[in-house]
Coordinates of C-alpha atoms in Angstrom, one line a residue:
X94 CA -38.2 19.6 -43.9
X95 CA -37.3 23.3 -45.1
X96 CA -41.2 24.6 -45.7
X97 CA -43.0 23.3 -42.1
X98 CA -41.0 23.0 -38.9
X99 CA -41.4 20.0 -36.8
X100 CA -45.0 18.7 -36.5
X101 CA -46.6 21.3 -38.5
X102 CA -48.7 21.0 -41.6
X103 CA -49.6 22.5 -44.5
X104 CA -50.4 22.4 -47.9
X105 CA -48.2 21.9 -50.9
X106 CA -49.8 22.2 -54.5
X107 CA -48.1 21.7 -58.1
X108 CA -49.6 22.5 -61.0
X109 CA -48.1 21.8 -64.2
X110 CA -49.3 22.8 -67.6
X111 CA -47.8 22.0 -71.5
X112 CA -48.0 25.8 -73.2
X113 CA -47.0 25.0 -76.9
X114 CA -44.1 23.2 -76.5
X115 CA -43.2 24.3 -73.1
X116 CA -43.8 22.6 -70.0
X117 CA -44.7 25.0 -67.1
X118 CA -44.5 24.0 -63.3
X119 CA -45.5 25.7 -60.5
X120 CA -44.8 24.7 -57.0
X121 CA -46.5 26.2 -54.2
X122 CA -46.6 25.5 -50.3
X123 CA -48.2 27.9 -47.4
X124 CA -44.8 27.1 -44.9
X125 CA -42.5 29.2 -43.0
X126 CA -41.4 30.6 -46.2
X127 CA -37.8 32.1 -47.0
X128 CA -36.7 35.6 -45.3
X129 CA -36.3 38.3 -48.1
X130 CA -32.6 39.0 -48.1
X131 CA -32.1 34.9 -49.0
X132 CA -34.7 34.3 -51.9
X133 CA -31.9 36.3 -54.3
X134 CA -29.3 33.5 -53.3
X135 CA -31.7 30.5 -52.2
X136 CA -30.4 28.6 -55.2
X137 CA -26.6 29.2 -54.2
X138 CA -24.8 25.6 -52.9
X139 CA -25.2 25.2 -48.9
X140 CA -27.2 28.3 -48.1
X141 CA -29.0 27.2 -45.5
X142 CA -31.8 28.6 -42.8
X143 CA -31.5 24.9 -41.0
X144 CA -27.6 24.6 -40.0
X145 CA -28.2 24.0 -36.1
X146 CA -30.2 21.4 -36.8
X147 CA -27.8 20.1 -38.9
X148 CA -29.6 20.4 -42.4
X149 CA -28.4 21.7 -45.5
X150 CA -30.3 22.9 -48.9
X151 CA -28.0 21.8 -51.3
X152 CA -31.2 20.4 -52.7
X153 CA -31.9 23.7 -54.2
X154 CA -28.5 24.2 -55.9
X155 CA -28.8 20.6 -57.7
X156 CA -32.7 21.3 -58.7
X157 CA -31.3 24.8 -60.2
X158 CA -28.8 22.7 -62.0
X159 CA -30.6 20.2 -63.5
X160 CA -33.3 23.0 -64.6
X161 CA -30.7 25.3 -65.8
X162 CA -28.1 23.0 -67.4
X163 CA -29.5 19.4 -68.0
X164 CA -33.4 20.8 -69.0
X165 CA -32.0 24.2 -70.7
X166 CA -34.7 25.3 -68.5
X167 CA -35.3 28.7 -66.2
X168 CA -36.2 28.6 -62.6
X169 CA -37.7 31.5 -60.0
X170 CA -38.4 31.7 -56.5
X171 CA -40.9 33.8 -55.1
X172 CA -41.0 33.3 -51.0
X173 CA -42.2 35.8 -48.0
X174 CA -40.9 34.8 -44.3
X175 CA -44.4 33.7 -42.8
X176 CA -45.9 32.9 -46.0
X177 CA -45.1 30.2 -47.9
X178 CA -42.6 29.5 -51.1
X179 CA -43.5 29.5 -54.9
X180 CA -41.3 27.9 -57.8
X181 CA -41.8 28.5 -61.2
X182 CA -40.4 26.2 -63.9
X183 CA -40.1 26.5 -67.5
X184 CA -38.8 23.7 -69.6
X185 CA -38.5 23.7 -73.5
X186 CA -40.7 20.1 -74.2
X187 CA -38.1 19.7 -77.5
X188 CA -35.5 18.6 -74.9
X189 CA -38.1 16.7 -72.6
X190 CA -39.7 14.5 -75.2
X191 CA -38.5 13.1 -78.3
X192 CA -41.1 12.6 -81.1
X193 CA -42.3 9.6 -81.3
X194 CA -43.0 10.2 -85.3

């Protein structure tokens, strides 16, 4: 809903990688992107590019919390208005995956 408007397409890629005992995701999509001045605070609760049409991102806010606080984890955005949106999570695998052994 947030990265193509209303009967647009596009592409959406993840690619996720295990880097010693890290887990690395990266989230891409080519979409309407996010305008400069709101990718410092596009992880904030209810900011929102899609109010009049009644949409809110609080999505963001709980993804940043799990990441953050449940994972121990970091999160980044990286977004150009017009060009798409990039995510970049980094999750320690300790607190992912208990050893089987």
């Amino acid at each position: 809903n947030h990265a193509f408007g209303s009967g647009q397409s596009g592409v959406i890629q993840f690619k996720i990688e295990r880097v010693d005992d890290r887990l690395h995701v990266r989230f891409t999509d080519d979409g309407k992107g996010i305008p400069a001045d709101e990718v410092a605070t596009a992880f904030e609760s209810y900011l929102t590019t899609e109010l009049e049409g009644g949409r809110s991102a609080l999505e963001l806010f709980i993804i940043h919390d799990l990441v953050t606080k449940t994972l121990k984890g970091t999160i980044q955005c990286e977004s150009e208005a017009g060009k798409g949106t990039a995510f970049f999570i980094d999750i320690p695998m300790t607190d992912v995956i208990e050893d089987d052994a």
